[in-house]
mmCIF file of C-alpha atoms in Angstrom:
data_model
loop_
_atom_site.group_PDB
_atom_site.id
_atom_site.type_symbol
_atom_site.label_atom_id
_atom_site.label_comp_id
_atom_site.label_asym_id
_atom_site.label_seq_id
_atom_site.Cartn_x
_atom_site.Cartn_y
_atom_site.Cartn_z
ATOM 1 C CA MET A 400 108.633 79.213 102.445
ATOM 2 C CA ALA A 401 111.640 77.918 104.396
ATOM 3 C CA HIS A 402 113.193 81.387 104.103
ATOM 4 C CA ALA A 403 110.027 82.923 105.562
ATOM 5 C CA VAL A 404 110.179 80.489 108.479
ATOM 6 C CA GLY A 405 113.830 81.313 109.078
ATOM 7 C CA ARG A 406 113.192 85.046 109.034
ATOM 8 C CA ALA A 407 110.187 84.715 111.360
ATOM 9 C CA LYS A 408 112.271 82.709 113.852
ATOM 10 C CA ILE A 409 109.361 80.348 114.374
ATOM 11 C CA ARG A 410 109.503 78.365 117.618
ATOM 12 C CA PRO A 411 107.681 75.289 118.894
ATOM 13 C CA GLY A 412 104.422 76.009 120.672
ATOM 14 C CA GLN A 413 103.631 79.258 118.877
ATOM 15 C CA THR A 414 100.218 80.016 117.424
ATOM 16 C CA VAL A 415 100.605 80.479 113.682
ATOM 17 C CA LEU A 416 98.087 81.805 111.163
ATOM 18 C CA VAL A 417 98.606 80.735 107.552
ATOM 19 C CA MET A 418 96.527 82.840 105.171
ATOM 20 C CA GLY A 419 95.359 81.105 101.994
ATOM 21 C CA GLY A 420 96.030 77.586 103.236
ATOM 22 C CA GLY A 421 94.907 76.000 99.957
ATOM 23 C CA SER A 422 97.569 77.768 97.895
ATOM 24 C CA GLY A 423 101.017 76.415 97.121
ATOM 25 C CA MET A 424 102.580 78.686 99.749
ATOM 26 C CA GLY A 425 99.794 77.939 102.192
ATOM 27 C CA THR A 426 100.066 74.158 101.946
ATOM 28 C CA PHE A 427 103.792 74.348 102.699
ATOM 29 C CA GLY A 428 103.209 76.907 105.477
ATOM 30 C CA ILE A 429 100.774 74.621 107.275
ATOM 31 C CA GLN A 430 103.111 71.635 107.080
ATOM 32 C CA ILE A 431 106.206 73.568 108.153
ATOM 33 C CA ALA A 432 104.437 75.160 111.130
ATOM 34 C CA LYS A 433 103.260 71.692 112.233
ATOM 35 C CA LEU A 434 106.829 70.420 111.815
ATOM 36 C CA PHE A 435 107.742 73.023 114.456
ATOM 37 C CA SER A 436 104.899 71.758 116.721
ATOM 38 C CA CYS A 437 102.923 74.987 116.418
ATOM 39 C CA ASP A 438 99.173 75.408 116.757
ATOM 40 C CA VAL A 439 98.113 76.186 113.195
ATOM 41 C CA ILE A 440 95.087 78.164 112.133
ATOM 42 C CA THR A 441 94.591 78.625 108.425
ATOM 43 C CA THR A 442 92.174 80.492 106.216
ATOM 44 C CA ALA A 443 90.835 79.305 102.891
ATOM 45 C CA SER A 444 87.737 79.353 100.739
ATOM 46 C CA PRO A 445 84.936 77.044 101.961
ATOM 47 C CA ASP A 446 85.702 74.239 99.489
ATOM 48 C CA LYS A 447 89.314 73.979 100.712
ATOM 49 C CA LEU A 448 88.833 73.998 104.499
ATOM 50 C CA ASP A 449 88.647 70.213 104.977
ATOM 51 C CA ARG A 450 91.713 69.636 102.815
ATOM 52 C CA CYS A 451 93.679 72.170 104.906
ATOM 53 C CA LEU A 452 92.777 70.184 108.024
ATOM 54 C CA LYS A 453 93.858 66.938 106.342
ATOM 55 C CA ILE A 454 97.356 68.271 105.629
ATOM 56 C CA GLY A 455 97.847 69.384 109.236
ATOM 57 C CA ALA A 456 96.039 72.607 110.116
ATOM 58 C CA ASP A 457 94.404 72.439 113.546
ATOM 59 C CA TYR A 458 91.690 74.942 112.598
ATOM 60 C CA ALA A 459 90.429 76.235 109.256
ATOM 61 C CA VAL A 460 88.409 79.434 108.798
ATOM 62 C CA ASP A 461 86.552 80.736 105.758
ATOM 63 C CA HIS A 462 88.332 83.995 104.863
ATOM 64 C CA ARG A 463 85.461 85.011 102.600
ATOM 65 C CA LYS A 464 83.353 85.751 105.682
ATOM 66 C CA GLU A 465 83.370 89.431 106.646
ATOM 67 C CA ASP A 466 84.255 88.630 110.268
ATOM 68 C CA TRP A 467 86.760 85.816 109.645
ATOM 69 C CA HIS A 468 89.306 87.615 111.837
ATOM 70 C CA LYS A 469 86.934 87.507 114.828
ATOM 71 C CA GLU A 470 86.645 83.743 114.413
ATOM 72 C CA VAL A 471 90.455 83.434 114.248
ATOM 73 C CA PHE A 472 90.812 85.542 117.410
ATOM 74 C CA ALA A 473 88.237 83.402 119.230
ATOM 75 C CA ILE A 474 90.235 80.295 118.292
ATOM 76 C CA SER A 475 93.445 81.957 119.519
ATOM 77 C CA LYS A 476 91.707 82.654 122.858
ATOM 78 C CA GLU A 477 90.789 78.965 123.134
ATOM 79 C CA ILE A 478 94.413 77.952 122.400
ATOM 80 C CA ALA A 479 95.808 80.571 124.802
ATOM 81 C CA LYS A 480 93.574 79.376 127.636
ATOM 82 C CA LYS A 481 95.095 75.876 127.353
ATOM 83 C CA LYS A 482 98.620 77.346 127.464
ATOM 84 C CA ASN A 483 97.878 80.020 130.085
ATOM 85 C CA GLN A 484 99.040 82.709 127.633
ATOM 86 C CA ALA A 485 97.681 85.882 126.099
ATOM 87 C CA PRO A 486 95.364 85.381 123.109
ATOM 88 C CA GLY A 487 96.423 86.327 119.608
ATOM 89 C CA ILE A 488 98.729 85.128 116.878
ATOM 90 C CA ASP A 489 102.524 84.841 117.218
ATOM 91 C CA VAL A 490 103.328 84.538 113.510
ATOM 92 C CA ILE A 491 101.248 85.190 110.400
ATOM 93 C CA PHE A 492 102.388 83.878 107.016
ATOM 94 C CA GLU A 493 100.568 85.670 104.226
ATOM 95 C CA HIS A 494 100.807 86.200 100.489
ATOM 96 C CA ILE A 495 97.416 87.841 100.008
ATOM 97 C CA GLY A 496 98.409 91.475 100.473
ATOM 98 C CA GLY A 497 95.674 94.037 99.803
ATOM 99 C CA SER A 498 92.520 92.557 101.256
ATOM 100 C CA HIS A 499 92.338 91.908 104.999
ATOM 101 C CA TRP A 500 95.685 93.630 105.759
ATOM 102 C CA ASN A 501 94.574 95.558 108.857
ATOM 103 C CA LYS A 502 92.422 92.656 110.055
ATOM 104 C CA LYS A 503 95.574 90.531 110.109
ATOM 105 C CA LEU A 504 97.442 93.189 112.068
ATOM 106 C CA THR A 505 94.717 93.256 114.759
ATOM 107 C CA LEU A 506 95.247 89.539 115.413
ATOM 108 C CA LEU A 507 98.925 89.772 116.331
ATOM 109 C CA LYS A 508 100.164 89.533 119.919
ATOM 110 C CA TYR A 509 102.629 92.065 121.318
ATOM 111 C CA GLY A 510 106.026 91.445 119.718
ATOM 112 C CA ALA A 511 104.555 89.167 117.049
ATOM 113 C CA THR A 512 105.629 88.815 113.421
ATOM 114 C CA LEU A 513 103.858 89.064 110.084
ATOM 115 C CA VAL A 514 105.726 87.604 107.110
ATOM 116 C CA THR A 515 104.501 88.580 103.669
ATOM 117 C CA THR A 516 105.583 86.654 100.599
ATOM 118 C CA GLY A 517 103.287 88.109 97.941
ATOM 119 C CA ALA A 518 100.275 90.230 97.100
ATOM 120 C CA THR A 519 97.701 88.170 95.218
ATOM 121 C CA THR A 520 94.883 90.617 96.043
ATOM 122 C CA GLY A 521 96.862 93.822 95.541
ATOM 123 C CA TYR A 522 100.034 95.686 96.440
ATOM 124 C CA ASP A 523 98.575 98.892 97.816
ATOM 125 C CA VAL A 524 97.482 98.652 101.432
ATOM 126 C CA LYS A 525 96.485 101.230 103.997
ATOM 127 C CA THR A 526 98.139 100.378 107.280
ATOM 128 C CA ASP A 527 96.865 101.347 110.703
ATOM 129 C CA LEU A 528 100.288 102.032 112.212
ATOM 130 C CA ARG A 529 98.984 101.708 115.770
ATOM 131 C CA HIS A 530 98.988 97.942 115.314
ATOM 132 C CA ILE A 531 102.685 98.114 114.479
ATOM 133 C CA PHE A 532 104.222 100.563 116.940
ATOM 134 C CA PHE A 533 102.003 99.924 119.985
ATOM 135 C CA LYS A 534 102.463 96.171 119.693
ATOM 136 C CA GLY A 535 106.120 96.154 118.619
ATOM 137 C CA THR A 536 105.134 94.175 115.531
ATOM 138 C CA SER A 537 107.759 92.919 113.106
ATOM 139 C CA ILE A 538 106.771 92.907 109.446
ATOM 140 C CA LEU A 539 109.089 90.899 107.230
ATOM 141 C CA GLY A 540 109.216 90.425 103.497
ATOM 142 C CA SER A 541 110.385 87.137 102.038
ATOM 143 C CA THR A 542 110.835 85.742 98.563
ATOM 144 C CA GLN A 543 113.544 83.215 97.802
ATOM 145 C CA GLY A 544 115.617 81.425 100.393
ATOM 146 C CA THR A 545 119.207 80.394 100.845
ATOM 147 C CA LYS A 546 120.830 77.198 99.582
ATOM 148 C CA ALA A 547 120.927 75.892 103.174
ATOM 149 C CA GLU A 548 117.183 76.512 103.561
ATOM 150 C CA LEU A 549 116.513 74.669 100.300
ATOM 151 C CA GLU A 550 118.623 71.728 101.498
ATOM 152 C CA GLU A 551 116.761 71.641 104.810
ATOM 153 C CA SER A 552 113.431 71.659 102.962
ATOM 154 C CA MET A 553 114.583 68.798 100.741
ATOM 155 C CA TYR A 554 115.685 66.850 103.831
ATOM 156 C CA TRP A 555 112.221 67.142 105.428
ATOM 157 C CA MET A 556 110.563 66.233 102.116
ATOM 158 C CA SER A 557 112.782 63.134 101.831
ATOM 159 C CA LYS A 558 111.610 62.103 105.324
ATOM 160 C CA GLY A 559 107.962 62.539 104.294
ATOM 161 C CA LYS A 560 107.419 65.299 106.870
ATOM 162 C CA ILE A 561 106.597 67.878 104.181
ATOM 163 C CA LYS A 562 104.784 66.948 100.984
ATOM 164 C CA SER A 563 104.299 68.862 97.763
ATOM 165 C CA ILE A 564 100.570 69.205 97.213
ATOM 166 C CA VAL A 565 99.879 68.890 93.489
ATOM 167 C CA ASP A 566 96.432 69.968 92.329
ATOM 168 C CA SER A 567 96.769 68.788 88.752
ATOM 169 C CA ILE A 568 99.329 67.845 86.108
ATOM 170 C CA TYR A 569 99.438 69.212 82.555
ATOM 171 C CA THR A 570 101.745 68.735 79.606
ATOM 172 C CA PHE A 571 103.392 71.722 77.944
ATOM 173 C CA GLU A 572 100.894 71.382 75.112
ATOM 174 C CA GLN A 573 98.106 71.936 77.667
ATOM 175 C CA ALA A 574 99.669 75.125 79.023
ATOM 176 C CA ALA A 575 96.723 77.321 77.974
ATOM 177 C CA GLU A 576 94.279 74.996 79.745
ATOM 178 C CA ALA A 577 96.468 74.977 82.884
ATOM 179 C CA HIS A 578 96.667 78.771 82.807
ATOM 180 C CA LYS A 579 92.869 79.033 82.572
ATOM 181 C CA LYS A 580 92.517 76.750 85.573
ATOM 182 C CA MET A 581 94.970 78.854 87.546
ATOM 183 C CA LEU A 582 93.106 82.067 86.671
ATOM 184 C CA ALA A 583 89.795 80.473 87.670
ATOM 185 C CA GLY A 584 91.313 80.017 91.108
ATOM 186 C CA ASN A 585 89.901 76.646 92.056
ATOM 187 C CA ILE A 586 93.266 75.076 92.893
ATOM 188 C CA PHE A 587 94.511 73.288 96.001
ATOM 189 C CA GLY A 588 98.307 73.248 95.995
ATOM 190 C CA LYS A 589 100.218 73.720 92.765
ATOM 191 C CA ILE A 590 99.719 72.992 89.086
ATOM 192 C CA LEU A 591 102.545 70.906 87.659
ATOM 193 C CA MET A 592 103.689 71.275 84.042
ATOM 194 C CA LYS A 593 105.743 68.455 82.564
ATOM 195 C CA PRO A 594 107.018 67.432 79.165
ATOM 196 C CA ASN A 595 105.267 64.577 77.352
#
């Protein structure tokens, strides 16, 4: 996640959308964006919205609603009014991929950035290119970071500014049970496997 932040060149005061705020990537994305003093909107399933707010998101939207993107844009208008800026999102962190791709693109301001770190709902997307070339959108891919980014992340974790959100802990002998839980998808944060 630190690598994604570095590539996006996130700056204080930006409006950031973190897709899938209840996931491992999402929980870190929310906390890192708040560390940079950004206004953070996140999406999650209904049962995870309150927990996203508790870890730092300013707004949480149910991405299972058909018009979730309209709600996000309305929130961005509210934020923009306070800052006397144009509405829209400056940076989107996403790992969802397939579903909602073009809806995310419509939310971006001119010159904004979308960082993708995965494709949990599918790799194949149809892209409305108008949202990229008319707006001067940057789309960045990110996976693993540098050693310096890891060290910076560890520094902020040691200061308590970023916390690992652990959903549940299993032993290696319970690996099948942990895998079933992961596939069921009712997780907030990460599943931790540890030896006995």
